[in-house]
C-alpha positions as a printed NumPy array, in Angstrom:
array([[ -0.215,   0.396,   0.266],
       [  1.089,   3.511,  -1.065],
       [  0.455,   6.69 ,  -0.402],
       [ -1.266,   8.578,  -2.781],
       [ -0.672,  12.574,  -2.019],
       [  0.893,  15.043,   0.308],
       [  4.784,  14.713,   2.123],
       [  5.758,  10.806,   1.87 ],
       [  3.461,  10.893,  -1.523],
       [  4.173,   6.898,  -3.637],
       [  6.81 ,   5.85 ,  -0.178],
       [  5.258,   2.68 ,   1.312],
       [  2.992,   1.886,   4.047],
       [  4.691,  -1.626,   4.438],
       [  3.468,  -4.52 ,   6.174],
       [  3.565,  -8.24 ,   6.286],
       [  1.363, -10.881,   5.376],
       [ -2.355,  -9.283,   6.55 ],
       [ -3.84 , -11.471,   8.76 ],
       [ -7.734, -12.128,   7.395],
       [ -9.269,  -9.999,  10.739],
       [ -7.563,  -7.23 ,   8.732],
       [ -9.036,  -5.23 ,   6.026],
       [ -6.794,  -2.411,   5.51 ],
       [ -8.754,   0.589,   3.777],
       [ -8.159,   0.017,  -0.543],
       [ -6.438,   2.651,  -2.085],
       [ -9.342,   3.927,  -3.334],
       [-11.199,   4.442,  -0.698],
       [ -8.333,   6.136,   0.946],
       [ -8.586,   8.627,  -1.818],
       [-12.413,   9.215,  -1.369],
       [-11.31 ,   9.893,   2.43 ],
       [ -9.077,  12.139,   1.236],
       [-11.188,  13.834,  -1.545],
       [-14.587,  13.645,   0.711],
       [-12.405,  16.243,   3.825],
       [ -9.249,  17.704,   0.897],
       [-10.678,  21.439,   2.332],
       [-10.463,  20.347,   6.116],
       [ -8.015,  18.479,   6.532],
       [ -4.474,  20.779,   6.604],
       [ -3.977,  21.707,  10.441],
       [ -6.991,  19.646,  11.655],
       [ -6.493,  17.517,  14.434],
       [ -7.773,  14.005,  13.036],
       [ -8.608,  10.564,  15.043],
       [ -8.224,   7.191,  13.54 ],
       [-10.166,   4.94 ,  15.672],
       [ -9.095,   0.557,  14.696],
       [ -5.832,   2.011,  12.763],
       [ -4.751,  -0.928,  11.662],
       [ -1.855,  -0.231,   9.512],
       [ -2.063,   3.44 ,  10.427],
       [ -2.071,   4.309,   6.751],
       [ -5.027,   6.771,   6.931],
       [ -3.934,   8.801,   9.839],
       [ -0.317,   8.533,   7.984],
       [ -1.955,   9.577,   5.136],
       [ -4.38 ,  12.364,   6.854],
       [ -0.327,  13.775,   8.165],
       [  1.214,  13.447,   4.407],
       [ -1.253,  15.392,   3.735],
       [ -1.086,  18.713,   6.501],
       [ -3.326,  17.891,   9.147],
       [ -2.039,  19.443,  12.609],
       [ -1.664,  15.97 ,  13.719],
       [ -2.923,  12.346,  14.154],
       [ -4.243,  10.056,  16.77 ],
       [ -4.201,   6.649,  16.18 ],
       [ -5.891,   4.51 ,  18.385],
       [ -5.692,   0.03 ,  18.207],
       [ -5.728,  -2.626,  20.296],
       [ -3.83 ,  -5.229,  18.232],
       [ -0.171,  -4.504,  19.918],
       [  1.632,  -5.825,  16.228],
       [  0.174,  -3.113,  14.728],
       [  0.899,   0.017,  17.117],
       [  4.524,  -1.786,  16.71 ],
       [  4.145,  -1.382,  13.468],
       [  2.249,   1.875,  13.626],
       [  5.06 ,   3.779,  15.764],
       [  8.081,   2.213,  13.626],
       [  6.474,   4.345,  10.638],
       [  5.29 ,   7.836,  12.027],
       [  9.155,   7.682,  13.141],
       [  9.887,   6.63 ,   9.625],
       [  8.531,   9.784,   7.707],
       [  9.523,  12.005,  10.486],
       [  5.505,  12.146,  11.993],
       [  6.314,  11.634,  15.51 ],
       [  6.225,  15.053,  16.832],
       [  2.146,  15.249,  15.607],
       [  1.635,  11.756,  16.602],
       [ -0.126,  10.195,  19.239],
       [ -0.395,   6.039,  18.752],
       [ -2.825,   4.914,  21.798],
       [ -2.79 ,   0.851,  22.103],
       [ -6.544,  -0.192,  22.905],
       [-10.447,  -0.228,  23.315],
       [-11.871,   2.775,  20.935],
       [-15.011,   2.382,  23.007],
       [-13.167,   3.574,  26.477],
       [-10.275,   5.636,  24.549],
       [-13.322,   7.539,  23.167],
       [-14.805,   7.546,  27.153],
       [-11.58 ,   9.209,  28.   ],
       [-11.114,  11.835,  25.719],
       [-14.002,  12.802,  25.828],
       [-14.131,  12.808,  30.074],
       [-10.28 ,  15.245,  29.596],
       [-12.237,  17.625,  27.157],
       [-10.093,  16.616,  24.266],
       [-12.315,  17.559,  21.191],
       [-11.331,  15.896,  16.955],
       [-11.873,  17.99 ,  13.867],
       [-11.981,  14.567,  12.127],
       [-12.63 ,  11.13 ,  13.221],
       [-12.873,   8.736,  11.161],
       [-13.63 ,   4.828,  12.169],
       [-13.039,   1.154,  10.396],
       [-14.062,  -0.757,  12.618],
       [-14.072,  -4.533,  11.198],
       [-17.358,  -5.209,   9.123],
       [-19.306,  -8.075,  10.805],
       [-18.837,  -6.595,  14.594],
       [-20.777,  -4.084,  16.798],
       [-18.3  ,  -1.77 ,  16.846],
       [-19.251,   0.688,  14.52 ],
       [-23.048,   1.325,  16.783],
       [-21.377,   1.059,  20.269],
       [-18.054,   4.055,  19.221],
       [-20.657,   5.94 ,  17.146],
       [-23.535,   7.25 ,  19.899],
       [-20.557,   8.107,  22.175],
       [-18.837,   9.771,  19.461],
       [-22.978,  11.837,  18.872],
       [-23.358,  12.278,  22.284],
       [-19.923,  13.009,  23.257],
       [-17.49 ,  15.702,  23.146],
       [-14.983,  14.467,  21.724],
       [-15.566,  15.763,  18.668],
       [-15.609,  19.283,  18.269],
       [-19.073,  21.557,  16.168],
       [-18.752,  21.146,  12.572],
       [-16.708,  18.655,  12.276],
       [-16.755,  15.565,  10.456],
       [-17.901,  11.651,  11.367],
       [-16.464,   9.448,   8.307],
       [-17.195,   5.941,   8.925],
       [-16.275,   3.152,   7.225],
       [-18.244,  -0.743,   6.92 ],
       [-20.384,  -2.798,   4.689],
       [-22.134,  -1.359,   1.851],
       [-24.514,  -3.819,   3.371],
       [-24.659,  -1.825,   6.407],
       [-27.489,   0.775,   6.598],
       [-26.779,   3.952,   9.444],
       [-28.769,   6.005,  10.908],
       [-29.112,   9.793,   9.999],
       [-29.393,  11.094,  13.048],
       [-27.011,   9.782,  16.223],
       [-26.939,  12.279,  19.038],
       [-25.785,  15.22 ,  17.594],
       [-24.627,  13.257,  14.38 ],
       [-26.742,  14.279,  11.093],
       [-25.96 ,  11.825,   8.159],
       [-24.318,  14.356,   4.929],
       [-23.725,  11.95 ,   2.35 ],
       [-23.09 ,   7.979,   1.798],
       [-20.302,   7.527,  -1.374],
       [-20.278,   3.489,  -1.959],
       [-17.226,   1.133,  -3.686],
       [-18.422,  -2.014,  -4.121],
       [-18.448,  -3.878,  -1.226],
       [-17.089,  -0.322,   1.135],
       [-18.886,   2.508,   1.551],
       [-17.888,   5.773,   3.607],
       [-20.77 ,   7.43 ,   5.722],
       [-20.218,  10.897,   6.606],
       [-21.643,  12.493,   9.434],
       [-21.507,  16.914,  10.535],
       [-22.108,  17.167,  14.705],
       [-24.146,  20.184,  14.992],
       [-23.696,  22.817,  16.779],
       [-25.706,  23.626,  19.924]])
């Protein structure tokens, strides 16, 4: 997998053969994500939940995100993300957390730490999406007018409203759908 834009465009995000449970975001879908958020990425605080290989968060850094927080529960993947952000020169603008997304969102919300953009790509056949999205929509972890991009199976339909998150648009790419939400200001 290669970074498709920004300061490290063309650099390879290398990883050993992915286990069957791992489904890295395809280049086509990654490019679509950054087409969607192109006007918002410069200087943004970006949260990559279920980070996996770290490809989406590294792409965000390459394209000018101010900071990226990677959250991943698998220790080997955390080690790989740490290696890649150091190799690409992004260590100072990155934070890598080993843990569960739900627990992380709860802690960050309690601490008052907010993000401009949250990307989440949990395993397609898990209940994680509908566990974490309500927490994001009801909590204080997303800036007002901030956006959430949820990557999920095209067989899964997400609600139009989740707390203060309002669905803006769905983008379908074969078996994958990106659902874009925006947090409405009070």
